[in-house]
């Protein structure tokens, strides 16, 4: 291991910054070769060098995760649901024919890195330190096969509100995100790359995000852009698409499903036709719609466009989704007790 000295408080404007364009001072690196992972090393953030033959550049063997660290009210640093992200990372690696990471690399490595960079975790309820672990194939070979060499890295980046206003979303009826039997449940780069063109077209049409439908019939809701999607019906029922191999098993999704009964909500995980939601809105029901994910947490949707018709969903201040978001924030920051053992304090 490299020196374990905690960094000085960074010279950084925590009030004015853009997410994802600046890393903190240090990063973690481990290599896979000859059938095993090396011990992780932590050192200054720097560029990496790859051969143009590196297989990640040609065949899509790339997997990543996203999680957050928060400052608790008693001054500790909480890495939220670290073990759950570790398990999902390994599920994604398995789907992409990549070797699993040992806990000693992923969990212990992230704990040590965040501890070293703890001065980047400030006491602000709207702020978090975003943690991005990722793995890429690095064997130098032009041949459609699984690589025998890999690089695992973790970088950190400051994060505030991902979306600062309710979203206008377009139901995508042409392109698809993922099909049954594909890799939609794995957090791999290809899923996101394929989503960029339809999202770009939606933004050009004045929308913030997309609602993805199923690949075969294009009538069942799957996800919203890069997030899982949820609905609250008349303030009583939390509704979300059931998981499948074309839907990512979101950690924030899982957290909300576990919290919802504590707030008096009935939970339904099932197939949802887009027309069911829009018919409920048209009938005057109070329908809340929102995306959920690590970066965005809960992103309210105020308008859904489907085949040129617009449907307004409920985003007023008394919406139940805001209560869920506040409850989740209170657990992350140590204000409310963590009955689920989600917090990993460093």
Tab-separated table of C-alpha atoms in Angstrom:
chain	number	residue	atom	x	y	z
A	1	UNK	CA	0.000	0.000	0.000
A	2	UNK	CA	1.028	3.596	-0.484
A	3	UNK	CA	1.263	6.170	2.274
A	4	UNK	CA	-1.974	6.352	4.303
A	5	UNK	CA	-1.817	10.041	5.208
A	6	UNK	CA	-5.202	11.762	4.959
A	7	UNK	CA	-5.194	14.635	2.479
A	8	UNK	CA	-5.323	18.299	3.435
A	9	UNK	CA	-8.583	20.180	2.982
A	10	UNK	CA	-8.779	20.751	-0.778
A	11	UNK	CA	-8.592	24.114	-2.466
A	12	UNK	CA	-11.964	23.669	-4.140
A	13	UNK	CA	-15.118	25.770	-4.522
A	14	UNK	CA	-17.751	23.458	-3.036
A	15	UNK	CA	-20.504	25.970	-3.808
A	16	UNK	CA	-19.886	26.279	-7.548
A	17	UNK	CA	-18.833	23.263	-9.570
A	18	UNK	CA	-19.996	20.875	-12.266
A	19	UNK	CA	-20.339	17.227	-11.375
A	20	UNK	CA	-18.024	14.754	-13.039
A	21	UNK	CA	-15.375	17.068	-14.477
A	22	UNK	CA	-12.965	17.006	-11.543
A	23	UNK	CA	-11.636	14.098	-9.550
A	24	UNK	CA	-10.231	14.355	-6.030
A	25	UNK	CA	-6.488	14.076	-5.416
A	26	UNK	CA	-6.059	10.319	-5.194
A	27	UNK	CA	-7.237	7.165	-6.966
A	28	UNK	CA	-7.103	3.400	-6.493
A	29	UNK	CA	-5.642	0.946	-8.987
A	30	UNK	CA	-5.404	-2.862	-9.092
A	31	UNK	CA	-4.407	-5.174	-11.945
A	32	UNK	CA	-5.576	-8.631	-12.980
A	33	UNK	CA	-2.989	-10.871	-14.641
A	34	UNK	CA	-2.104	-14.562	-14.604
A	35	UNK	CA	-5.426	-15.445	-13.041
A	36	UNK	CA	-5.466	-13.177	-9.982
A	37	UNK	CA	-5.907	-9.597	-8.817
A	38	UNK	CA	-2.936	-7.688	-7.413
A	39	UNK	CA	-3.111	-5.776	-4.136
A	40	UNK	CA	-4.645	-2.358	-4.688
A	41	UNK	CA	-2.451	0.731	-4.743
A	42	UNK	CA	-3.570	4.255	-3.866
A	43	UNK	CA	-1.754	7.242	-5.270
A	44	UNK	CA	-2.200	10.586	-7.040
A	45	UNK	CA	-4.805	10.826	-9.795
A	46	UNK	CA	-3.054	10.534	-13.140
A	47	UNK	CA	-3.690	9.509	-16.716
A	48	UNK	CA	-3.380	5.876	-17.693
A	49	UNK	CA	-1.586	4.486	-20.722
A	50	UNK	CA	-3.179	1.819	-22.936
A	51	UNK	CA	-2.095	0.106	-26.120
A	52	UNK	CA	-4.376	0.730	-29.111
A	53	UNK	CA	-4.754	-3.064	-29.089
A	54	UNK	CA	-6.290	-3.007	-25.581
A	55	UNK	CA	-9.452	-5.091	-25.806
A	56	UNK	CA	-11.638	-2.592	-23.891
A	57	UNK	CA	-11.289	-0.261	-26.862
A	58	UNK	CA	-12.781	-2.814	-29.241
A	59	UNK	CA	-15.147	-5.302	-27.590
A	60	UNK	CA	-16.923	-3.471	-24.786
A	61	UNK	CA	-15.581	-5.275	-21.718
A	62	UNK	CA	-16.134	-2.358	-19.350
A	63	UNK	CA	-18.087	-2.411	-16.092
A	64	UNK	CA	-18.650	0.334	-13.538
A	65	UNK	CA	-20.452	1.206	-10.330
A	66	UNK	CA	-21.582	4.419	-8.662
A	67	UNK	CA	-22.024	5.022	-4.945
A	68	UNK	CA	-21.700	7.899	-2.493
A	69	UNK	CA	-20.105	8.963	0.758
A	70	UNK	CA	-21.865	11.420	3.071
A	71	UNK	CA	-20.917	13.432	6.146
A	72	UNK	CA	-23.033	12.396	9.128
A	73	UNK	CA	-24.289	14.880	11.691
A	74	UNK	CA	-21.744	13.591	14.215
A	75	UNK	CA	-18.842	14.205	11.832
A	76	UNK	CA	-18.254	10.693	10.510
A	77	UNK	CA	-18.087	9.679	6.855
A	78	UNK	CA	-20.734	7.200	5.698
A	79	UNK	CA	-20.204	5.127	2.550
A	80	UNK	CA	-23.778	4.171	1.768
A	81	UNK	CA	-24.550	0.524	0.932
A	82	UNK	CA	-20.959	-0.350	0.068
A	83	UNK	CA	-21.480	-4.121	0.241
A	84	UNK	CA	-24.560	-3.980	-2.018
A	85	UNK	CA	-22.586	-2.139	-4.676
A	86	UNK	CA	-19.772	-4.674	-4.353
A	87	UNK	CA	-22.178	-7.547	-4.988
A	88	UNK	CA	-23.736	-5.789	-7.982
A	89	UNK	CA	-20.311	-4.996	-9.433
A	90	UNK	CA	-19.455	-8.678	-9.364
A	91	UNK	CA	-22.771	-9.605	-10.980
A	92	UNK	CA	-21.994	-7.172	-13.788
A	93	UNK	CA	-18.466	-8.543	-14.133
A	94	UNK	CA	-19.801	-12.074	-14.400
A	95	UNK	CA	-22.238	-11.071	-17.171
A	96	UNK	CA	-19.400	-9.427	-19.112
A	97	UNK	CA	-17.090	-12.479	-18.744
A	98	UNK	CA	-14.746	-10.548	-16.443
A	99	UNK	CA	-13.140	-11.885	-13.244
A	100	UNK	CA	-14.847	-11.098	-9.919
A	101	UNK	CA	-13.200	-8.657	-7.537
A	102	UNK	CA	-12.260	-9.800	-4.030
A	103	UNK	CA	-13.795	-7.870	-1.137
A	104	UNK	CA	-10.246	-7.052	-0.011
A	105	UNK	CA	-9.869	-4.992	-3.184
A	106	UNK	CA	-13.297	-3.407	-3.658
A	107	UNK	CA	-14.582	-2.931	-0.105
A	108	UNK	CA	-11.309	-2.453	1.756
A	109	UNK	CA	-9.866	-0.399	-1.079
A	110	UNK	CA	-12.801	2.019	-1.238
A	111	UNK	CA	-12.818	2.386	2.542
A	112	UNK	CA	-9.137	3.300	2.518
A	113	UNK	CA	-9.431	5.658	-0.441
A	114	UNK	CA	-12.414	7.515	1.031
A	115	UNK	CA	-10.653	7.720	4.397
A	116	UNK	CA	-7.644	9.312	2.696
A	117	UNK	CA	-9.904	11.763	0.852
A	118	UNK	CA	-12.270	12.413	3.765
A	119	UNK	CA	-11.657	16.172	3.574
A	120	UNK	CA	-13.632	16.093	0.326
A	121	UNK	CA	-16.740	15.011	2.247
A	122	UNK	CA	-18.248	18.232	3.572
A	123	UNK	CA	-21.133	18.854	5.986
A	124	UNK	CA	-23.844	19.859	3.530
A	125	UNK	CA	-27.121	17.893	3.179
A	126	UNK	CA	-27.179	18.568	-0.578
A	127	UNK	CA	-23.613	17.329	-1.116
A	128	UNK	CA	-22.021	13.910	-1.454
A	129	UNK	CA	-18.706	12.509	-2.609
A	130	UNK	CA	-19.427	10.332	-5.626
A	131	UNK	CA	-17.438	7.098	-5.854
A	132	UNK	CA	-16.843	5.568	-9.287
A	133	UNK	CA	-15.290	2.068	-9.338
A	134	UNK	CA	-14.728	0.622	-12.822
A	135	UNK	CA	-12.943	-2.226	-14.576
A	136	UNK	CA	-11.688	-2.484	-18.159
A	137	UNK	CA	-10.110	-5.186	-20.320
A	138	UNK	CA	-6.458	-4.386	-21.049
A	139	UNK	CA	-5.015	-7.401	-22.863
A	140	UNK	CA	-3.438	-6.363	-26.148
A	141	UNK	CA	-5.204	-8.552	-28.691
A	142	UNK	CA	-7.471	-8.041	-31.663
A	143	UNK	CA	-9.701	-11.057	-31.338
A	144	UNK	CA	-13.297	-11.374	-30.210
A	145	UNK	CA	-12.701	-13.146	-26.924
A	146	UNK	CA	-12.653	-12.395	-23.216
A	147	UNK	CA	-9.515	-10.637	-22.104
A	148	UNK	CA	-7.033	-12.289	-19.743
A	149	UNK	CA	-5.873	-8.964	-18.264
A	150	UNK	CA	-7.869	-6.210	-16.563
A	151	UNK	CA	-7.496	-2.931	-14.742
A	152	UNK	CA	-9.678	-1.947	-11.776
A	153	UNK	CA	-9.752	1.687	-10.699
A	154	UNK	CA	-11.694	3.912	-8.318
A	155	UNK	CA	-11.956	7.676	-8.685
A	156	UNK	CA	-13.921	10.167	-6.575
A	157	UNK	CA	-15.762	13.311	-7.650
A	158	UNK	CA	-17.771	15.997	-5.791
A	159	UNK	CA	-21.520	15.914	-6.386
A	160	UNK	CA	-24.494	18.135	-5.621
A	161	UNK	CA	-28.022	17.991	-7.045
A	162	UNK	CA	-27.929	16.011	-10.303
A	163	UNK	CA	-31.214	17.488	-11.550
A	164	UNK	CA	-32.282	20.777	-9.962
A	165	UNK	CA	-35.847	20.854	-11.295
A	166	UNK	CA	-38.635	18.423	-12.242
A	167	UNK	CA	-38.109	16.643	-15.536
A	168	UNK	CA	-39.973	16.544	-18.820
A	169	UNK	CA	-39.633	13.059	-20.284
A	170	UNK	CA	-40.371	11.472	-23.643
A	171	UNK	CA	-41.631	7.910	-23.955
A	172	UNK	CA	-39.253	6.307	-26.466
A	173	UNK	CA	-41.198	4.262	-29.025
A	174	UNK	CA	-38.459	3.620	-31.591
A	175	UNK	CA	-35.186	2.765	-29.868
A	176	UNK	CA	-34.802	0.275	-27.016
A	177	UNK	CA	-32.417	0.209	-24.070
A	178	UNK	CA	-32.120	-3.541	-23.625
A	179	UNK	CA	-33.790	-6.819	-24.565
A	180	UNK	CA	-34.519	-9.951	-22.551
A	181	UNK	CA	-31.457	-12.166	-22.558
A	182	UNK	CA	-29.190	-9.163	-23.099
A	183	UNK	CA	-26.952	-7.303	-20.693
A	184	UNK	CA	-29.455	-4.714	-19.444
A	185	UNK	CA	-29.120	-5.848	-15.836
A	186	UNK	CA	-25.340	-5.365	-15.929
A	187	UNK	CA	-23.844	-1.935	-15.373
A	188	UNK	CA	-21.656	-2.021	-18.455
A	189	UNK	CA	-20.567	0.738	-20.774
A	190	UNK	CA	-22.374	-0.593	-23.833
A	191	UNK	CA	-25.811	-0.064	-22.302
A	192	UNK	CA	-25.071	3.602	-21.774
A	193	UNK	CA	-23.379	4.167	-25.115
A	194	UNK	CA	-26.395	2.791	-26.976
A	195	UNK	CA	-28.695	5.137	-25.055
A	196	UNK	CA	-26.944	8.353	-26.042
A	197	UNK	CA	-28.447	8.932	-29.499
A	198	UNK	CA	-32.129	8.602	-28.448
A	199	UNK	CA	-31.448	10.735	-25.371
A	200	UNK	CA	-29.755	13.330	-27.553
A	201	UNK	CA	-32.765	13.397	-29.865
A	202	UNK	CA	-35.118	13.743	-26.905
A	203	UNK	CA	-33.152	16.721	-25.592
A	204	UNK	CA	-33.211	18.346	-29.013
A	205	UNK	CA	-36.998	18.028	-28.863
A	206	UNK	CA	-37.067	19.828	-25.510
A	207	UNK	CA	-37.128	16.906	-23.082
A	208	UNK	CA	-34.765	16.086	-20.216
A	209	UNK	CA	-34.917	12.311	-20.297
A	210	UNK	CA	-36.515	9.218	-21.796
A	211	UNK	CA	-38.851	6.527	-20.558
A	212	UNK	CA	-37.721	3.214	-22.023
A	213	UNK	CA	-40.256	0.572	-23.028
A	214	UNK	CA	-39.743	-3.172	-23.411
A	215	UNK	CA	-38.029	-4.441	-26.553
A	216	UNK	CA	-40.613	-6.904	-27.831
A	217	UNK	CA	-43.984	-5.145	-27.566
A	218	UNK	CA	-42.927	-1.580	-26.726
A	219	UNK	CA	-45.756	-1.045	-24.303
A	220	UNK	CA	-44.336	-1.955	-20.874
A	221	UNK	CA	-42.308	0.555	-18.849
A	222	UNK	CA	-38.748	-0.480	-17.987
A	223	UNK	CA	-36.512	2.450	-16.946
A	224	UNK	CA	-36.183	6.213	-17.220
A	225	UNK	CA	-32.992	7.287	-18.955
A	226	UNK	CA	-30.130	6.124	-16.742
A	227	UNK	CA	-32.430	5.548	-13.742
A	228	UNK	CA	-35.010	3.127	-12.466
A	229	UNK	CA	-38.530	4.557	-12.507
A	230	UNK	CA	-41.265	4.614	-9.864
A	231	UNK	CA	-44.815	5.892	-9.475
A	232	UNK	CA	-46.928	6.762	-6.433
A	233	UNK	CA	-50.650	6.385	-6.992
A	234	UNK	CA	-52.958	8.643	-4.982
A	235	UNK	CA	-50.415	8.894	-2.171
A	236	UNK	CA	-50.975	5.259	-1.194
A	237	UNK	CA	-49.249	2.812	-3.538
A	238	UNK	CA	-45.627	2.749	-4.695
A	239	UNK	CA	-45.483	1.096	-8.113
A	240	UNK	CA	-42.349	0.111	-10.041
A	241	UNK	CA	-41.503	-2.342	-12.842
A	242	UNK	CA	-40.495	-5.798	-11.628
A	243	UNK	CA	-36.840	-6.657	-12.151
A	244	UNK	CA	-35.733	-8.717	-15.130
A	245	UNK	CA	-32.512	-9.288	-17.041
A	246	UNK	CA	-33.274	-6.132	-19.039
A	247	UNK	CA	-33.637	-3.845	-15.984
A	248	UNK	CA	-30.826	-2.766	-13.665
A	249	UNK	CA	-31.215	-3.827	-10.042
A	250	UNK	CA	-30.770	-0.330	-8.631
A	251	UNK	CA	-29.453	0.096	-5.088
A	252	UNK	CA	-31.473	3.301	-4.617
A	253	UNK	CA	-34.495	1.438	-5.982
A	254	UNK	CA	-34.009	-1.296	-3.416
A	255	UNK	CA	-33.542	1.242	-0.618
A	256	UNK	CA	-36.794	3.020	-1.467
A	257	UNK	CA	-38.744	-0.243	-1.708
A	258	UNK	CA	-37.578	-1.139	1.800
A	259	UNK	CA	-38.369	2.325	3.191
A	260	UNK	CA	-41.808	2.691	1.587
A	261	UNK	CA	-43.744	0.484	4.066
A	262	UNK	CA	-42.346	2.556	6.950
A	263	UNK	CA	-44.070	5.557	5.350
A	264	UNK	CA	-47.375	3.707	5.056
A	265	UNK	CA	-47.100	2.875	1.365
A	266	UNK	CA	-48.226	-0.329	-0.270
A	267	UNK	CA	-45.530	-1.635	-2.632
A	268	UNK	CA	-46.205	-3.227	-6.020
A	269	UNK	CA	-43.482	-4.607	-8.290
A	270	UNK	CA	-45.043	-5.751	-11.566
A	271	UNK	CA	-45.281	-5.168	-15.287
A	272	UNK	CA	-46.712	-1.710	-16.023
A	273	UNK	CA	-48.176	-0.667	-19.343
A	274	UNK	CA	-47.422	2.943	-20.223
A	275	UNK	CA	-51.099	3.378	-21.080
A	276	UNK	CA	-52.092	2.399	-17.522
A	277	UNK	CA	-50.129	5.308	-16.080
A	278	UNK	CA	-51.356	7.791	-18.663
A	279	UNK	CA	-54.966	6.648	-18.323
A	280	UNK	CA	-54.727	7.220	-14.563
A	281	UNK	CA	-53.396	10.746	-15.147
A	282	UNK	CA	-56.159	11.451	-17.678
A	283	UNK	CA	-58.777	10.202	-15.211
A	284	UNK	CA	-57.648	12.787	-12.655
A	285	UNK	CA	-55.783	10.485	-10.298
A	286	UNK	CA	-52.835	11.954	-8.395
A	287	UNK	CA	-49.899	10.201	-10.033
A	288	UNK	CA	-46.344	10.928	-8.935
A	289	UNK	CA	-43.601	9.804	-11.314
A	290	UNK	CA	-39.894	9.905	-10.563
A	291	UNK	CA	-36.554	8.439	-11.559
A	292	UNK	CA	-34.351	6.880	-8.882
A	293	UNK	CA	-30.609	6.290	-8.968
A	294	UNK	CA	-27.378	6.830	-7.079
A	295	UNK	CA	-26.458	10.152	-8.656
A	296	UNK	CA	-29.954	11.584	-8.940
A	297	UNK	CA	-31.482	9.908	-5.823
A	298	UNK	CA	-35.076	10.946	-6.633
A	299	UNK	CA	-35.761	13.034	-9.730
A	300	UNK	CA	-39.398	14.175	-10.000
A	301	UNK	CA	-41.044	13.943	-13.417
A	302	UNK	CA	-43.584	16.674	-14.124
A	303	UNK	CA	-44.539	15.868	-17.699
A	304	UNK	CA	-44.670	12.726	-19.847
A	305	UNK	CA	-44.933	12.906	-23.631
A	306	UNK	CA	-46.331	9.871	-25.446
A	307	UNK	CA	-47.056	9.888	-29.170
A	308	UNK	CA	-47.324	13.701	-29.183
A	309	UNK	CA	-49.739	13.836	-26.233
A	310	UNK	CA	-48.615	15.484	-22.972
A	311	UNK	CA	-49.547	14.247	-19.501
A	312	UNK	CA	-48.806	16.240	-16.339
A	313	UNK	CA	-47.883	14.312	-13.193
A	314	UNK	CA	-47.972	15.495	-9.587
A	315	UNK	CA	-44.886	17.349	-8.299
A	316	UNK	CA	-46.339	19.674	-5.637
A	317	UNK	CA	-44.546	20.175	-2.317
A	318	UNK	CA	-46.731	17.645	-0.471
A	319	UNK	CA	-45.846	14.824	-2.887
A	320	UNK	CA	-44.912	11.615	-1.071
A	321	UNK	CA	-41.714	11.170	-3.083
A	322	UNK	CA	-40.155	14.113	-1.238
A	323	UNK	CA	-40.862	12.428	2.104
A	324	UNK	CA	-39.098	9.313	0.856
A	325	UNK	CA	-36.109	11.349	-0.299
A	326	UNK	CA	-35.883	13.126	3.067
A	327	UNK	CA	-36.107	9.828	4.958
A	328	UNK	CA	-33.307	8.338	2.881
A	329	UNK	CA	-31.179	11.445	3.424
A	330	UNK	CA	-31.747	11.275	7.193
A	331	UNK	CA	-30.462	7.699	7.299
A	332	UNK	CA	-27.433	8.535	5.177
A	333	UNK	CA	-26.536	11.487	7.391
A	334	UNK	CA	-27.115	9.670	10.675
A	335	UNK	CA	-30.171	11.711	11.677
A	336	UNK	CA	-32.507	8.703	11.633
A	337	UNK	CA	-31.498	5.226	12.834
A	338	UNK	CA	-30.301	2.763	10.212
A	339	UNK	CA	-32.421	-0.346	10.790
A	340	UNK	CA	-31.109	-1.933	7.594
A	341	UNK	CA	-27.335	-1.822	8.314
A	342	UNK	CA	-26.778	0.193	5.140
A	343	UNK	CA	-24.166	2.565	6.581
A	344	UNK	CA	-20.442	1.874	6.377
A	345	UNK	CA	-18.681	4.412	8.589
A	346	UNK	CA	-15.020	5.239	7.995
